[in-house]
Amino acid sequence: MSLLEIDTLAVQYHTLHGAVQAVRGVTLSIERGRAVGLVGESGCGKTTLARALIGVLPRNAAITGGRVRFDGADLLQLSGDALNNYRWRRIAMVPQAAMDSLDPVYRVGDQLVETMRLRGGLTSPQARERAERLFALIGLEPGRLRLYPHELSGGMKQRVVIAMALALDPQLVIADEPVTALDVIVQHQVLRTLRELQETLQLSLLLITHDISVVADLCDDVAVMYAGRIVEAGSVREVFAAPHHPYTMGLRNAFPSLRARSARLVPIEGYPPDLASPPAGCAFAPRCPFAIERCWHDDPALLPTTGGRLAACHRAAEADALRTQAPQAFARLETTGPQSVRPGAPPAGGTL
Amino acid sequence: MSHLLEVTDLRKEYPLQSGLLSAVMGSRRVVHAVNGVSFVLDEGGSLGLAGESGCGKTTTAKLILRLLHPTAGSIRFAGRDVAALDGSDLLSYRRQVQFIFQNPYEALNPRFTILRSLLEPLIIHEIGQSIAERVERVAGALDRVHLNPPETFFLKYPHQLSGGQLQRVVIARALLVDPVLLVADEPVSMLDVSIRAGVLNLMRELSRERKLTTIYISHDLALIRYMCSVTAVMYLGTICEIGPTEEVIEHPRHPYTQALVSAVPDPDPTRPRRPVEIADTVPTPFQLPAGCPFADRCPQVMEVCRHLRPLLLPVDAGVRVACHLYPDSTPRTAEGYGAKMEPH
Amino acid sequence: MSSSERAAALPQWTRATSTWRDALLVTWAVARRDRFALAGLVIYGVLLVVALAAPVVAPYNPQDLNYRPDGEVAANEVPSLPHWLGTTNLGRDIFSQVLFGARAALVVGFVAAFGVVVLGTLVGLFAGYYSGWVDMLLMRLADVAFGIPFLPMAIVLVAFLGPSIWNTVLVMVLLLWRDTGRVIRAQVLSLRTRSYVEAARVLGASHLRTMFVHIAPNVLPLSFLYGSLAVGWAILTEATISFLGFGDPNVISWGFMLQDAYNSQAMARHAFYWFVPPGLCIMLAVMAGFFIGRGYEELLFPRLRRR
C-alpha cells in the first residue's frame, strides 16, 4: 500500500470573482521511500494541493471533494489533536520561500529547538541534542546553530529550513520550490543534500517545482500538473524519455538546454484556462496541436497507458506517433496562434 | 575599427550604511557592485552577461542605460562617452538604447492603459505627426509582437494581461523608438516555462530583422547559449571569463565557469553529470580580498590567488580568462583590465 | 481593424486614457464599496447645494436685523414660522445664518484642502524623487512645521495677518502640508525604484515628466486621502479660530455663530436652536471628510478592511 494516496481531491477558492477551482480532482499516490516531483506552471494548483494535504489552506479555500489517505488513515476526516499527530510529525512541509521566514532576531538553533518543543513536545535538552544531529545530517557544523539567519548564506538557510521539517522524524516531506531562490551552484548542493537525506532516512518526498530539470535531477517519479489536474504521471526516466501527454511533449522543446546546442525552441502557444470557469473538455485542448473533436467537450480521465504509466489524454494510445510529430505540430500552432474556435465545432448537443 | 559599445574598467561603488560606531570612527565601507568590468560589443553582436545574483550584471546594465552613474571607468557608445551626454545628445542616446525589464508585471505603469503606455515613447521623442499616426504606429508594434488584434489591447490595463503578453508589450514599447542596442535583463525569468520560448523566439527574430545589437543578462546559461554569440561570466563584480558562447560553455576554463556549467540541472535524467564542487560561503561584495575574488571558494586555489588579482587575459580560441591557472606570456603591469585602481 | 476604422475610434481611446477620469472612477469605487464614504459624499453634496443656493433659499439676509410688526428689533426670538430657528440677540435670522455658514465652511474646507494637497504632493514628489539635498531641505522644513503647535500658531498668524477668511486658509495650507508631504515622499521613494519609472527614464522622459506623468498619478489616490482628511481639519480649525474670535467678522461661518451665541449667553438661556444647528453642521462636515478619507484608506490599504 502506498504511504500517501490522494483520490480525486478538489479544492476551491472563493474570490470576489466567484469560485476558482484550483485543484480539480487530483489522483496521486506516493510510495514509501520514493521521491515524487510535482511539476506545473504557476497557477496550476500545485501549491494549493500541497497545502491541502497538510491542512494549511488559506481561509478562502476549501476542500470540496476527494480523499487523502496517509498510512491508512483518512486525513480529511481528522481534526484537532488527531490531525496534529500527522501534521508536522509524520508529514512535514518546507513551504515556499521558507528561508525568508526565519526570524532575524533569534539564533537559528533556538528556532529549531523551539519548533521541536512546540510541535513535538520534546524537552529542551532533548531538542538541543537533536538539533545538533540534524545539523550534522544536513551538512552544517553544529557551531552554526549559534548563528543568526543573516550570518548564513541562502543555501545554508535553506538547509536549516529543511532541518526544521525533519525535526520530528517525518515519513513524508513536502518541499515547495525548495531551491527556486537559490543560485544554481548552491541549488545543486541543496538538491544533493535533499536526495541523500531522502535515501538515508528512507523518506518519501513530494517535491513541488516549476522546473523540470530539478525533478529530473532529484526524483524517481514525476507527476505533471496542468490547470488543476494531473495530466501525466510515471517514472522520471520514462516520462521524460517518452512523454504520453501532448503538454509534456510540448514542454520538452519549450526551453533551451545547456548541454545541447538547441534547435529553434517551440513554445506552447496560448495560456492556461481561467479556472474560475474551467472548460468542459480537456483544459489543454486550445493549446494542443493534436486536439480532436472529442477533446473539446469530453474531459479525459487519468488512465493507465503502457508500462504502468498514467496519462489524461484521449489520444494516449497514439502517443508514440504523436511524439515524433510534436515539434512541427507545436511550431505550426506558434504561427497560427492558439485555437480559440473549435475545429469542426460539433452541433449543439454534441455527437458522442 | 571602432566598436558600438566600449566598456572600460567600469566600477560602481555604493557607500554602505553602517552603524554609529563606524560613523564616529570615520571608516568608510563600500559595496563594490561592479568592480572593473571591460568589454567591447560590435554592431549586430549579441553578448550574454551570465552570473549569479549579486554578481553585478544588473548594475552593469543600469550603468550602460545611464540609470546609474559609474564611480569610475567609462562607457563609450558609438565613440562618445555616455556619462558626458546631455540635452539632445542624451535624448538621442535614450532613443538608441532600450531595455527589457525582468519583471513585466512592474514594467508598465499600472494606471496607464496599454495604449497610453505605448504612446509615451512617441510623445517623448516626437515621433509621428498626429495622434492618429501615433496610434497606427502603436498598432503596428503590437502586431509585430504578435498581440492580435492590436485594438483589443489598447484599453486594457497591465493587470488584465498575462506575464507573457505584458513582456510582449514591453518589447513593443522598446521597438517603437527604433533602437540600435537592446539590453534585456532576465527577460523570461518571471514567465512560465511553456511561454518562455515564444518570447525568446520573438526577440531573436526581431534582432535579426532589425539588425539589433543585444545584451542579455541572465543567470541561466542555457538561455544565453540560445540567444548570444558571446558570453561573459561575471563573479563579484568582475568578468572572470569571456569568449564565444560555445567555447565558454563547452570548454569552460575558469574554475567558477566550470562549477557554474556543471551545476546546471538537465531536463534529461539519463545524461550523466559530474558537478564540480565548490564551497557555499557568503560572498560579500564589500571588503573584497586583495587577490582573486573567487579564491575563497575555488577548488584549485593557489598561493598566488590570495594576494594577486588575476587579469582578464586572452588564453586561446578567442577566450579571455581572469585566472592564474592560465599563465600568460605578456608581462604584468599596473595597467590593464584587472589593475587595481584607487578610487579618488 | 483597418487604419481608417482606428482613426474613427480614436476619440473613444483617448478619452479612456485620462488620469482625471481614473481619479473619478476611484472615488466612485470608494463610494460604492463603503457606505460611510457614500454618506460622506452625500453630506458634501448637500452642503454644496445649500452653499450655492443659500442666497435664493435663505428667507433673510443673515446680516440683516429683523423687526417685529410693532417696529421692535426681533431679538432672541424662539423658533417660529417666520424664523424657523429663531433669531439672535441682534435680531438676525439663525436659519439663514446656518445656510450661509455652509458657504464659508465649504470655501475654507476645500480651498485649504486643495492647497494642502497641492503643496504637500509637490513637496513629496520633489523630495522623494530627487532625494539628496532637496529631500534634506524639504524634510527639515516639514520637521519644523511638525514642531509648531498648530492652533496657537494659526491664531497668532491670523491675528498678525488680519482676520480674513483667506488668511485662515493660507495659514492652514502653510501648517497642514507636512503630513501629506511626508507620506507622499515615502510613497515616491518606493515608486521611483519600480521598473516602470525606470522605463520612463530609459525612454527618455525628463525628470519633470517622469515625476508628473509617471509617478504623480500613482500617488494621487494617497493625496486624495490626505485631502479629504484635510477638509475636515480645515473646517474644524476655521470653526475654532472663529469661535475664539479671530475669524473674519464679515463672513458668517458656523464657528462665528457659535461665538456669537456664546458671547450673548445663549447657552445660559437654553437657546438650543441657536448653538446646536451650527455645531451639528460642523460635526457633520468634519465627519464627512473623515468618512471619505477612511473609504480611500481601505481601498488603498486593503489589509485594514474588516474581515
GROMACS .gro file of C-alpha atoms in nm, chain C residues 77-196:
model
  120
  773GLU     CA    1  -3.700   8.508   1.925
  774VAL     CA    2  -3.770   8.141   1.973
  775PRO     CA    3  -3.833   7.932   1.657
  776SER     CA    4  -4.149   8.035   1.482
  777LEU     CA    5  -4.294   8.018   1.133
  778PRO     CA    6  -4.120   8.335   1.005
  779HIS     CA    7  -3.795   8.242   1.186
  780TRP     CA    8  -3.757   7.865   1.174
  781LEU     CA    9  -3.462   7.863   1.412
  782GLY     CA   10  -3.541   8.185   1.590
  783THR     CA   11  -3.323   8.496   1.589
  784THR     CA   12  -3.003   8.611   1.753
  785ASN     CA   13  -2.976   8.870   2.025
  786LEU     CA   14  -2.944   9.130   1.747
  787GLY     CA   15  -3.247   9.002   1.564
  788ARG     CA   16  -3.071   8.815   1.283
  789ASP     CA   17  -3.232   8.506   1.134
  790ILE     CA   18  -3.045   8.197   1.258
  791PHE     CA   19  -3.172   7.964   0.985
  792SER     CA   20  -3.038   8.195   0.717
  793GLN     CA   21  -2.706   8.212   0.902
  794VAL     CA   22  -2.679   7.834   0.910
  795LEU     CA   23  -2.740   7.821   0.536
  796PHE     CA   24  -2.481   8.089   0.462
  797GLY     CA   25  -2.240   7.922   0.706
  798ALA     CA   26  -2.217   7.633   0.458
  799ARG     CA   27  -2.050   7.869   0.210
  800ALA     CA   28  -1.773   7.962   0.449
  801ALA     CA   29  -1.723   7.603   0.556
  802LEU     CA   30  -1.701   7.475   0.200
  803VAL     CA   31  -1.474   7.752   0.079
  804VAL     CA   32  -1.238   7.712   0.371
  805GLY     CA   33  -1.255   7.334   0.368
  806PHE     CA   34  -1.200   7.279   0.000
  807VAL     CA   35  -0.963   7.563  -0.079
  808ALA     CA   36  -0.747   7.474   0.221
  809ALA     CA   37  -0.759   7.103   0.138
  810PHE     CA   38  -0.673   7.176  -0.223
  811GLY     CA   39  -0.379   7.389  -0.114
  812VAL     CA   40  -0.264   7.123   0.130
  813VAL     CA   41  -0.283   6.853  -0.132
  814VAL     CA   42  -0.104   7.056  -0.399
  815LEU     CA   43   0.172   7.181  -0.171
  816GLY     CA   44   0.212   6.851   0.012
  817THR     CA   45   0.216   6.648  -0.310
  818LEU     CA   46   0.468   6.879  -0.474
  819VAL     CA   47   0.695   6.869  -0.174
  820GLY     CA   48   0.661   6.491  -0.150
  821LEU     CA   49   0.729   6.444  -0.521
  822PHE     CA   50   1.038   6.660  -0.528
  823ALA     CA   51   1.179   6.532  -0.201
  824GLY     CA   52   1.118   6.169  -0.288
  825TYR     CA   53   1.227   6.190  -0.649
  826TYR     CA   54   1.542   6.395  -0.618
  827SER     CA   55   1.640   6.279  -0.269
  828GLY     CA   56   1.983   6.416  -0.168
  829TRP     CA   57   1.991   6.777  -0.055
  830VAL     CA   58   1.646   6.864  -0.196
  831ASP     CA   59   1.498   6.592   0.021
  832MET     CA   60   1.707   6.702   0.316
  833LEU     CA   61   1.593   7.062   0.290
  834LEU     CA   62   1.224   6.989   0.236
  835MET     CA   63   1.204   6.729   0.508
  836ARG     CA   64   1.374   6.955   0.763
  837LEU     CA   65   1.112   7.216   0.671
  838ALA     CA   66   0.847   6.953   0.737
  839ASP     CA   67   1.007   6.880   1.073
  840VAL     CA   68   0.982   7.249   1.158
  841ALA     CA   69   0.616   7.252   1.052
  842PHE     CA   70   0.561   6.946   1.270
  843GLY     CA   71   0.725   7.114   1.564
  844ILE     CA   72   0.497   7.416   1.556
  845PRO     CA   73   0.189   7.381   1.779
  846PHE     CA   74  -0.086   7.407   1.524
  847LEU     CA   75  -0.369   7.601   1.685
  848PRO     CA   76  -0.167   7.867   1.871
  849MET     CA   77   0.038   7.926   1.558
  850ALA     CA   78  -0.274   7.952   1.344
  851ILE     CA   79  -0.423   8.206   1.585
  852VAL     CA   80  -0.105   8.411   1.601
  853LEU     CA   81  -0.068   8.416   1.223
  854VAL     CA   82  -0.431   8.510   1.164
  855ALA     CA   83  -0.406   8.783   1.427
  856PHE     CA   84  -0.088   8.905   1.259
  857LEU     CA   85  -0.213   8.888   0.900
  858GLY     CA   86  -0.552   9.026   0.987
  859PRO     CA   87  -0.880   8.841   1.035
  860SER     CA   88  -0.985   8.735   0.689
  861ILE     CA   89  -1.114   8.403   0.566
  862TRP     CA   90  -0.833   8.385   0.309
  863ASN     CA   91  -0.571   8.434   0.575
  864THR     CA   92  -0.727   8.147   0.765
  865VAL     CA   93  -0.698   7.932   0.454
  866LEU     CA   94  -0.340   8.039   0.394
  867VAL     CA   95  -0.239   7.956   0.749
  868MET     CA   96  -0.389   7.612   0.727
  869VAL     CA   97  -0.212   7.539   0.399
  870LEU     CA   98   0.118   7.656   0.547
  871LEU     CA   99   0.082   7.435   0.850
  872LEU     CA  100  -0.101   7.125   0.723
  873TRP     CA  101   0.104   7.030   0.414
  874ARG     CA  102   0.353   6.847   0.632
  875ASP     CA  103   0.157   6.522   0.677
  876THR     CA  104   0.075   6.494   0.309
  877GLY     CA  105   0.432   6.583   0.214
  878ARG     CA  106   0.583   6.315   0.435
  879VAL     CA  107   0.352   6.041   0.322
  880ILE     CA  108   0.379   6.125  -0.047
  881ARG     CA  109   0.757   6.135  -0.018
  882ALA     CA  110   0.765   5.787   0.134
  883GLN     CA  111   0.543   5.660  -0.145
  884VAL     CA  112   0.755   5.826  -0.413
  885LEU     CA  113   1.070   5.674  -0.265
  886SER     CA  114   0.925   5.331  -0.317
  887LEU     CA  115   0.778   5.410  -0.658
  888ARG     CA  116   1.094   5.551  -0.809
  889THR     CA  117   1.264   5.214  -0.793
  890ARG     CA  118   0.977   5.045  -0.977
  891SER     CA  119   1.060   4.925  -1.323
  892TYR     CA  120   0.801   5.140  -1.494
   0.00000   0.00000   0.00000
